[in-house]
Coordinates of C-alpha atoms in Angstrom, one line a residue:
M1 CA 53.1 23.1 -8.7
P2 CA 49.3 22.1 -8.2
T3 CA 47.3 22.6 -5.1
Y4 CA 46.1 19.5 -3.4
R5 CA 43.2 20.0 -0.9
K6 CA 42.5 16.4 -0.2
S7 CA 44.7 14.2 1.8
V8 CA 46.1 11.0 0.5
A9 CA 45.5 9.4 3.9
P10 CA 41.8 7.8 4.1
A11 CA 39.7 9.7 6.5
R12 CA 39.1 6.6 8.6
A13 CA 42.9 6.1 9.3
R14 CA 42.9 9.6 11.0
A15 CA 39.6 9.0 12.7
S16 CA 41.1 7.7 16.0
A17 CA 43.1 10.8 16.5
L18 CA 40.1 13.1 16.1
P19 CA 38.1 14.2 19.2
L20 CA 34.7 12.6 19.2
I21 CA 31.4 14.4 20.1
A22 CA 28.3 12.4 20.9
I23 CA 24.7 13.8 20.4
I24 CA 22.4 12.4 23.0
G25 CA 18.7 13.0 23.6
R26 CA 15.2 11.8 23.7
P27 CA 13.3 10.8 20.5
N28 CA 12.3 13.5 18.1
V29 CA 14.2 16.5 19.6
G30 CA 16.3 17.2 16.5
K31 CA 19.5 15.3 17.0
S32 CA 19.8 14.0 13.3
T33 CA 19.0 17.5 12.1
L34 CA 22.0 18.8 14.1
F35 CA 24.1 16.0 12.9
N36 CA 23.3 16.6 9.3
R37 CA 24.1 20.4 9.5
L38 CA 27.4 20.0 11.2
T39 CA 28.5 17.3 8.8
R40 CA 26.9 19.1 5.7
S41 CA 25.3 15.8 4.7
R42 CA 22.1 13.9 4.7
R43 CA 23.6 10.8 6.3
S44 CA 21.1 10.8 9.1
I45 CA 17.4 10.4 8.2
V46 CA 15.3 13.1 9.4
G47 CA 11.4 13.3 9.9
D48 CA 8.5 14.0 12.2
E49 CA 8.1 10.4 13.4
P50 CA 9.8 9.8 16.8
G51 CA 12.5 7.0 16.9
I52 CA 13.7 7.2 13.3
T53 CA 17.4 6.9 14.1
R54 CA 18.3 3.7 15.9
D55 CA 22.0 2.7 15.2
R56 CA 25.0 5.0 15.8
I57 CA 25.8 7.2 12.7
Y58 CA 29.2 8.6 12.5
G59 CA 30.4 11.7 10.5
E60 CA 33.1 14.5 10.5
F61 CA 33.1 18.2 10.5
E62 CA 35.5 21.1 10.8
W63 CA 35.3 24.0 13.2
A64 CA 37.7 26.9 13.5
G65 CA 40.3 25.0 11.6
R66 CA 40.1 21.8 13.7
Q67 CA 38.6 18.5 12.8
Y68 CA 36.0 16.6 14.8
R69 CA 34.2 13.3 14.6
L70 CA 30.5 13.3 15.4
V71 CA 28.2 10.4 16.4
D72 CA 24.3 10.6 16.2
T73 CA 22.5 8.2 18.5
G74 CA 18.9 7.0 18.6
G75 CA 16.5 8.7 20.9
I76 CA 16.9 7.4 24.5
V77 CA 14.1 6.6 26.9
P78 CA 15.9 5.2 30.0
D79 CA 14.6 1.8 31.4
D80 CA 12.2 1.4 28.5
P81 CA 11.5 -2.4 28.5
E82 CA 10.7 -2.7 24.8
L83 CA 13.3 -4.6 22.6
I84 CA 14.2 -1.9 20.1
P85 CA 14.4 1.1 22.6
T86 CA 16.6 -1.0 24.9
E87 CA 18.9 -1.8 22.0
I88 CA 19.0 1.9 21.0
F89 CA 20.0 2.6 24.5
N90 CA 22.8 0.0 24.4
Q91 CA 24.1 1.6 21.1
A92 CA 24.0 4.9 22.7
K93 CA 26.0 3.8 25.8
V94 CA 28.7 2.7 23.3
A95 CA 28.9 6.1 22.0
L96 CA 29.0 7.6 25.4
G97 CA 32.0 5.4 26.3
E98 CA 33.8 6.5 23.1
A99 CA 33.1 10.3 23.3
D100 CA 35.3 13.1 24.5
A101 CA 32.2 15.4 24.9
L102 CA 28.5 15.0 25.1
V103 CA 25.7 17.2 23.7
L104 CA 22.3 16.6 25.3
V105 CA 19.6 17.8 22.9
V106 CA 16.2 18.9 24.2
D107 CA 13.2 20.4 22.6
A108 CA 12.4 24.0 23.8
R109 CA 8.7 23.5 22.9
T110 CA 8.1 20.6 25.2
E111 CA 7.9 20.5 29.0
L112 CA 10.7 19.1 31.2
A113 CA 10.0 15.5 32.1
S114 CA 11.6 12.8 34.3
P115 CA 13.5 11.0 31.3
D116 CA 15.4 14.4 30.9
Y117 CA 16.6 14.3 34.4
D118 CA 17.4 10.6 34.1
L119 CA 19.5 11.3 31.0
V120 CA 21.4 14.2 32.8
R121 CA 22.2 11.8 35.7
L122 CA 23.4 9.2 33.2
L123 CA 25.6 11.7 31.3
L124 CA 27.0 13.2 34.5
H125 CA 28.4 9.8 35.6
G126 CA 30.8 9.7 32.8
N127 CA 32.9 12.7 34.1
K128 CA 32.9 14.1 30.6
P129 CA 32.0 17.7 29.5
V130 CA 28.3 17.8 29.0
F131 CA 26.6 20.7 27.0
L132 CA 22.8 21.3 26.9
A133 CA 21.5 22.3 23.4
V134 CA 18.0 23.6 23.8
N135 CA 16.8 23.1 20.1
K136 CA 14.1 24.7 18.1
V137 CA 14.7 28.1 19.6
E138 CA 13.6 30.4 16.8
S139 CA 11.9 33.3 18.5
D140 CA 12.3 35.5 21.5
A141 CA 9.3 33.7 23.1
T142 CA 11.1 30.3 22.8
A143 CA 14.4 31.8 23.9
A144 CA 12.8 32.8 27.2
E145 CA 11.3 29.3 27.6
A146 CA 14.7 27.8 26.9
E147 CA 15.9 29.3 30.3
N148 CA 13.5 26.8 31.9
F149 CA 15.9 23.9 31.1
R150 CA 18.6 25.4 33.4
R151 CA 16.6 23.4 36.1
L152 CA 18.3 20.3 34.8
G153 CA 21.5 21.5 36.7
L154 CA 23.8 21.7 33.6
R155 CA 26.0 24.9 33.5
N156 CA 26.6 24.9 29.6
V157 CA 23.2 25.8 28.2
F158 CA 23.0 26.9 24.6
P159 CA 19.7 27.8 22.7
I160 CA 20.0 26.8 19.2
S161 CA 18.1 26.0 16.1
S162 CA 19.5 23.0 14.2
E163 CA 17.1 23.6 11.3
H164 CA 18.1 27.3 10.8
G165 CA 21.7 27.1 12.1
L166 CA 21.1 29.5 14.9
G167 CA 23.3 29.6 18.0
I168 CA 25.4 26.5 16.9
G169 CA 28.6 28.6 16.6
E170 CA 28.5 29.4 20.4
L171 CA 28.0 25.7 21.2
L172 CA 31.0 24.6 19.0
D173 CA 33.2 27.3 20.6
A174 CA 32.4 26.0 24.0
I175 CA 33.0 22.5 23.2
A176 CA 36.4 23.4 21.4
E177 CA 37.5 25.1 24.5
A178 CA 36.7 22.1 26.6
I179 CA 38.5 19.6 24.5
P180 CA 42.3 20.1 24.5
A181 CA 44.2 19.0 21.3
T182 CA 45.9 15.7 21.7
A183 CA 49.3 14.9 20.5
G184 CA 47.8 12.3 18.0
E185 CA 45.4 14.8 16.7
S186 CA 48.2 17.5 16.2
E187 CA 50.3 15.1 14.3
A188 CA 47.4 14.2 12.0
Q189 CA 46.8 17.8 11.3
I190 CA 50.4 18.6 10.7
E191 CA 50.7 15.7 8.2
E192 CA 47.5 16.7 6.5
D193 CA 48.6 20.3 6.2
A194 CA 52.0 19.2 4.7
I195 CA 50.2 17.5 1.9
E196 CA 47.4 20.1 1.5
P197 CA 49.1 23.6 1.0
E198 CA 46.6 26.2 0.4
S199 CA 49.1 28.1 -1.9
G200 CA 51.2 26.6 -4.8
T201 CA 54.2 26.2 -2.7
L202 CA 54.8 23.0 -0.7
E203 CA 55.6 23.1 3.0
P204 CA 59.1 22.1 4.0
G205 CA 59.5 18.3 4.3
A206 CA 56.4 17.8 2.1
E207 CA 58.4 16.9 -1.0
E208 CA 58.4 13.1 -0.4
A209 CA 54.6 13.2 0.3
H210 CA 54.1 14.9 -3.0
R211 CA 56.2 12.5 -4.8
R212 CA 54.2 9.6 -3.3
L213 CA 51.0 11.3 -4.3
D214 CA 52.2 11.7 -7.9
A215 CA 53.4 8.1 -8.1
T216 CA 50.1 6.7 -7.0
P217 CA 48.8 4.5 -9.9
R218 CA 46.0 5.9 -12.0
H219 CA 43.6 4.2 -14.2
R220 CA 44.3 5.6 -17.7
T221 CA 40.8 6.2 -18.8
H222 CA 39.4 7.7 -15.6
G223 CA 42.4 9.2 -14.1
E224 CA 41.2 8.2 -10.7
F225 CA 43.6 7.3 -7.9
E226 CA 44.0 3.6 -6.9
Q227 CA 41.3 2.8 -4.2
H228 CA 42.6 2.6 -0.7
E229 CA 39.1 1.2 0.5
T230 CA 36.5 -1.0 -0.9
S231 CA 32.9 -0.1 -0.2
V232 CA 30.4 -2.9 0.3
A233 CA 26.8 -2.5 0.5
I234 CA 24.8 -5.3 2.4
I235 CA 21.4 -5.2 0.6
G236 CA 18.3 -7.3 0.6
R237 CA 14.7 -7.5 1.8
P238 CA 13.8 -6.7 5.4
N239 CA 14.7 -9.3 8.1
V240 CA 16.9 -11.5 5.9
G241 CA 19.8 -11.1 8.3
K242 CA 21.9 -8.0 6.9
S243 CA 22.5 -6.4 10.3
T244 CA 23.5 -9.9 11.8
L245 CA 25.9 -10.3 9.0
L246 CA 27.5 -6.9 9.4
N247 CA 28.0 -7.8 13.2
A248 CA 29.4 -11.1 12.3
L249 CA 31.9 -9.7 9.6
T250 CA 33.1 -6.9 12.0
G251 CA 33.0 -8.9 15.2
T252 CA 31.0 -6.1 16.9
T253 CA 27.5 -5.3 17.9
R254 CA 27.5 -2.3 15.5
A255 CA 24.0 -2.8 14.2
I256 CA 20.9 -3.3 16.1
V257 CA 19.5 -6.9 15.5
S258 CA 15.8 -7.9 16.3
P259 CA 13.1 -10.1 14.9
I260 CA 11.2 -7.0 13.9
A261 CA 11.3 -6.4 10.1
G262 CA 12.7 -2.9 9.2
T263 CA 14.7 -2.3 12.3
T264 CA 17.5 -0.8 10.4
R265 CA 16.7 2.7 8.9
D266 CA 20.0 4.6 8.6
A267 CA 22.8 3.0 6.9
V268 CA 25.5 1.6 9.4
D269 CA 29.0 1.3 8.3
E270 CA 32.2 -0.3 9.7
V271 CA 35.7 -0.8 8.4
V272 CA 37.4 -4.3 8.3
E273 CA 41.1 -4.7 7.5
F274 CA 41.6 -8.2 5.8
E275 CA 44.8 -9.4 4.2
G276 CA 46.1 -5.8 3.5
S277 CA 42.8 -4.4 2.2
K278 CA 40.3 -2.0 3.8
L279 CA 36.7 -3.1 3.4
R280 CA 34.0 -0.8 4.3
F281 CA 30.8 -2.7 5.0
V282 CA 27.6 -0.7 4.9
D283 CA 24.4 -2.2 6.4
T284 CA 21.4 -0.7 4.6
A285 CA 17.7 -0.7 5.3
G286 CA 15.7 -3.5 3.9
I287 CA 14.3 -2.7 0.5
R288 CA 10.6 -3.5 0.0
R289 CA 8.1 -2.5 -2.7
K290 CA 6.8 0.9 -2.7
G291 CA 3.3 -0.1 -1.8
K292 CA 4.5 -1.8 1.2
T293 CA 6.2 1.3 2.7
R294 CA 3.7 3.5 4.7
M295 CA 5.8 5.5 7.2
M296 CA 7.8 8.4 5.7
A297 CA 10.9 7.0 7.6
E298 CA 10.6 3.6 5.9
K299 CA 10.3 5.5 2.4
L300 CA 13.4 7.5 3.1
S301 CA 15.3 4.6 4.3
V302 CA 14.6 2.8 1.1
V303 CA 15.8 5.8 -0.9
M304 CA 19.0 5.9 1.2
A305 CA 19.6 2.2 0.8
R306 CA 19.4 2.7 -3.0
R307 CA 21.8 5.7 -2.8
H308 CA 24.3 3.6 -0.7
L309 CA 24.2 0.8 -3.2
E310 CA 25.0 3.1 -6.0
A311 CA 28.0 4.5 -4.1
A312 CA 29.4 1.1 -3.4
D313 CA 31.8 -1.0 -5.3
V314 CA 30.5 -4.5 -4.3
A315 CA 26.9 -5.5 -3.1
L316 CA 26.3 -8.4 -0.9
L317 CA 22.7 -9.5 -1.8
V318 CA 21.4 -11.4 1.3
I319 CA 18.8 -14.0 0.6
D320 CA 16.9 -15.9 3.4
A321 CA 17.3 -19.6 2.8
T322 CA 14.2 -20.3 4.9
E323 CA 11.9 -18.4 2.6
G324 CA 13.6 -19.3 -0.8
V325 CA 14.3 -16.8 -3.6
L326 CA 11.5 -14.4 -4.1
A327 CA 10.5 -12.0 -6.6
N328 CA 11.6 -8.9 -4.3
D329 CA 15.2 -10.5 -4.2
A330 CA 15.1 -10.4 -8.1
T331 CA 14.0 -6.7 -8.0
I332 CA 16.9 -5.7 -5.6
G333 CA 19.4 -7.8 -7.6
G334 CA 18.2 -5.8 -10.7
Y335 CA 19.1 -2.5 -9.0
A336 CA 22.7 -3.7 -8.3
H337 CA 23.1 -5.2 -11.8
E338 CA 21.8 -2.1 -13.6
S339 CA 23.9 0.2 -11.6
G340 CA 27.0 -1.7 -12.5
R341 CA 27.8 -2.9 -9.0
S342 CA 29.7 -6.2 -8.5
V343 CA 27.5 -8.7 -6.7
I344 CA 28.0 -11.6 -4.4
L345 CA 24.9 -13.7 -3.5
V346 CA 24.8 -14.6 0.2
V347 CA 22.3 -17.3 1.2
N348 CA 21.8 -16.7 4.9
K349 CA 20.3 -18.9 7.5
W350 CA 21.4 -22.1 5.6
D351 CA 21.8 -24.0 8.7
A352 CA 18.2 -23.6 9.4
V353 CA 17.3 -25.5 6.3
T354 CA 20.0 -28.2 6.6
T355 CA 21.7 -29.3 9.9
G356 CA 19.5 -27.3 12.2
R357 CA 16.2 -28.0 10.5
S358 CA 13.6 -28.6 13.1
D359 CA 10.2 -28.8 11.0
G360 CA 10.4 -32.4 10.1
K361 CA 11.2 -31.7 6.5
P362 CA 14.3 -33.4 4.8
P363 CA 17.5 -31.0 4.7
A364 CA 17.7 -28.7 1.7
D365 CA 19.7 -29.7 -1.3
R366 CA 22.4 -27.2 -2.4
E367 CA 22.2 -28.0 -6.0
I368 CA 18.4 -27.7 -6.2
F369 CA 18.5 -24.4 -4.4
E370 CA 21.2 -23.0 -6.5
R371 CA 19.2 -24.1 -9.7
Q372 CA 16.1 -22.1 -8.3
L373 CA 18.5 -19.1 -7.4
R374 CA 20.0 -19.0 -11.0
R375 CA 16.6 -19.2 -12.6
V376 CA 15.1 -16.4 -10.5
L377 CA 18.3 -14.2 -10.7
K378 CA 19.3 -15.3 -14.3
Y379 CA 20.9 -11.9 -15.0
L380 CA 23.3 -12.4 -12.2
D381 CA 24.9 -15.6 -13.4
Y382 CA 28.2 -14.0 -13.1
A383 CA 27.8 -13.6 -9.2
P384 CA 29.4 -16.1 -6.9
V385 CA 27.2 -17.7 -4.2
I386 CA 28.1 -18.3 -0.6
Y387 CA 26.0 -20.3 1.9
L388 CA 26.3 -19.3 5.5
S389 CA 24.8 -18.8 8.9
A390 CA 25.6 -15.1 10.0
L391 CA 24.0 -15.8 13.4
E392 CA 26.5 -18.6 14.0
G393 CA 29.4 -16.5 12.6
K394 CA 30.2 -19.3 10.0
G395 CA 31.5 -18.5 6.5
M396 CA 32.7 -15.0 7.2
R397 CA 36.3 -15.4 6.1
R398 CA 34.9 -16.7 2.7
V399 CA 32.9 -13.6 2.5
L400 CA 35.9 -11.4 3.0
Q401 CA 38.0 -13.4 0.5
E402 CA 35.3 -13.2 -2.1
V403 CA 34.7 -9.5 -1.6
K404 CA 38.4 -8.8 -2.1
T405 CA 38.6 -11.0 -5.2
V406 CA 35.5 -9.4 -6.8
A407 CA 36.7 -5.9 -6.0
A408 CA 40.0 -6.8 -7.8
E409 CA 38.1 -8.2 -10.8
R410 CA 36.0 -5.2 -11.1
R411 CA 39.0 -3.0 -11.6
K412 CA 40.9 -5.4 -14.0
R413 CA 42.1 -3.9 -17.3
V414 CA 42.8 -5.7 -20.5
T415 CA 45.0 -4.2 -23.1
T416 CA 43.9 -3.4 -26.6
G417 CA 46.5 -5.9 -28.0
Q418 CA 45.0 -8.7 -25.7
M419 CA 41.6 -7.9 -26.9
N420 CA 42.4 -7.9 -30.5
R421 CA 44.2 -11.3 -30.1
F422 CA 41.1 -12.5 -28.4
L423 CA 38.8 -11.4 -31.2
E424 CA 40.9 -13.2 -33.7
R425 CA 40.3 -16.6 -31.7
I426 CA 36.5 -16.2 -31.6
D427 CA 34.3 -18.0 -34.1
F428 CA 31.4 -15.5 -34.4
Q429 CA 29.6 -17.9 -36.8
R430 CA 28.6 -19.7 -33.7
A431 CA 26.7 -16.8 -32.2
P432 CA 23.0 -17.4 -32.3
V433 CA 22.1 -14.1 -34.2
P434 CA 20.0 -13.7 -37.4
M435 CA 22.1 -12.7 -40.5
A436 CA 20.4 -9.4 -40.8
K437 CA 21.5 -8.5 -37.3
R438 CA 25.0 -9.5 -37.6
I439 CA 27.8 -6.8 -37.6
R440 CA 31.5 -6.7 -38.7
I441 CA 33.9 -6.0 -35.9
F442 CA 37.1 -4.2 -36.8
Y443 CA 38.6 -4.1 -33.2
M444 CA 37.8 -3.9 -29.5
T445 CA 39.1 -2.0 -26.6
Q446 CA 38.4 -1.7 -22.9
A447 CA 37.3 2.0 -22.3
A448 CA 36.7 1.9 -18.6
V449 CA 36.9 -0.1 -15.4
A450 CA 34.5 -0.5 -12.5
P451 CA 32.5 -1.9 -14.1
P452 CA 34.6 -3.2 -17.1
T453 CA 33.3 -1.4 -20.2
F454 CA 34.3 -2.5 -23.7
V455 CA 33.9 -0.6 -27.0
L456 CA 33.4 -2.4 -30.3
F457 CA 34.4 -0.6 -33.5
T458 CA 32.1 -2.0 -36.1
D459 CA 30.9 -1.3 -39.6
R460 CA 27.5 -0.1 -38.4
D461 CA 26.5 2.1 -35.5
V462 CA 23.6 -0.2 -34.4
K463 CA 22.4 -1.7 -31.0
L464 CA 23.8 -5.2 -30.5
H465 CA 21.5 -8.0 -30.8
F466 CA 20.8 -9.6 -27.3
A467 CA 22.0 -13.0 -28.3
F468 CA 25.2 -11.6 -29.7
E469 CA 26.0 -9.4 -26.8
R470 CA 25.4 -12.5 -24.5
F471 CA 27.7 -14.6 -26.5
L472 CA 30.5 -12.0 -26.6
E473 CA 30.2 -11.4 -22.8
N474 CA 30.5 -15.1 -22.1
Q475 CA 33.6 -15.3 -24.4
I476 CA 35.1 -12.4 -22.5
R477 CA 34.5 -13.9 -19.1
E478 CA 35.9 -17.3 -20.3
A479 CA 39.1 -15.6 -21.5
F480 CA 39.6 -12.9 -18.8
G481 CA 37.4 -13.7 -15.8
F482 CA 35.7 -10.6 -14.5
K483 CA 34.1 -12.8 -11.7
G484 CA 31.3 -11.1 -9.8
T485 CA 31.1 -8.0 -12.0
P486 CA 28.7 -6.9 -14.8
I487 CA 30.3 -6.2 -18.2
W488 CA 29.1 -3.3 -20.3
I489 CA 29.6 -3.4 -24.1
K490 CA 29.1 -0.4 -26.4
V491 CA 29.2 -0.1 -30.1
K492 CA 30.9 2.5 -32.1
A493 CA 31.0 2.9 -36.0
R494 CA 34.4 3.2 -37.1
N495 CA 33.8 6.4 -38.9
A496 CA 31.8 8.1 -36.1
G497 CA 34.8 9.7 -34.4
N498 CA 37.3 8.7 -31.6
E499 CA 36.1 10.6 -28.7
G500 CA 35.8 8.5 -25.4
T501 CA 37.6 5.5 -26.8
R502 CA 41.2 6.3 -26.0
D503 CA 42.9 3.4 -24.0

């Protein structure tokens, strides 16, 4: 019997049963470095510039056989009147309310200041266990300086180095001792252990779970399990309303919203359950041209946005109706198209150019706007368009419905028999291709899903002429749909072997 080490239950479904630890502190003390080390990821952007993390970033880690959730918060400066620091503080307060234990991170190389005392008073009000992690202790000299932080009045003081992993074990042992295991957490671990035996023998009572696992539908070519969750990346230029859209879709204030471009840096994600489907929306940083990014945090946030896009199933490309469709929108759309993501075009702030227009100009015409949209984004002609106002919360149900539809179309499979009957009906003489570029097609099969990938078996192993590929793609869409997703077509000469073409 095979050994399974990954649970069939999505991690998010167990999240509420796991104890939550919040990392709190002033800017640039090493909170994100600690978060990344514990979660063994690069989920949170790290840099020398203060104030890089702004939204709440969640992850999970294991210590001494027990699972925990972890939340990284933005650097807090209590009572700061500026807009973004105030919003960071509000996000951190949400994390404080959720958490079972709090880790206050300070920098051993800096002097104690009044904001440190203010933070301690704030944390002690919550009647939750508070642990002081004196970070950047990497020598005997800094270890001695770390003792000065006992003046903050906290009993649990731990000198650590997030960067080098020093002292973190002692901190985690103390946290584990302070948080008793809950009934829900124990049940979740028992269920997971039953499905994830370390040996080849199943635990008693796990037979049914194993049968369910083996019966889970698989896609024949890839062999992957049927998805339990659809990942949706919200992408676009800075300040087009991506964070406002995330908050409207989830009904929360999960992401910081401000008129300052580039507010979002780390990707912020939230799960929405809609008509039996789990949709994970990821708000990414605004993508701008390389020459426009100066600070290292901005450069890293753009790189991370590209990574989250490539890990998503569906991309919501947000366009600002008040600015029209710009060349950078086309560039960002190109990233999604070339990586094989399904795409939905979201025209935000539509009310600002129609019913709520206040600049004296006539309301925008939807047909004219869409013609401009299709002209600039001509390679995304398969993508549906939604006009909405994220600030007003209008059109959110339509977005959820389209995401669900497009995700299903992305994973649609057409049998080889259907494809061959389809080929028989096509009049290839209508394809606008020079005679010298024409090829003879023997048969066609769908080799993969997500995105749908088709293999043509032909008399010659040549690259398809652009016009012929476009003609064939249009015929496939007319016959089978594949709304919102790119279609990839590959050519294989019939005598060139059969690897990678089984259906």
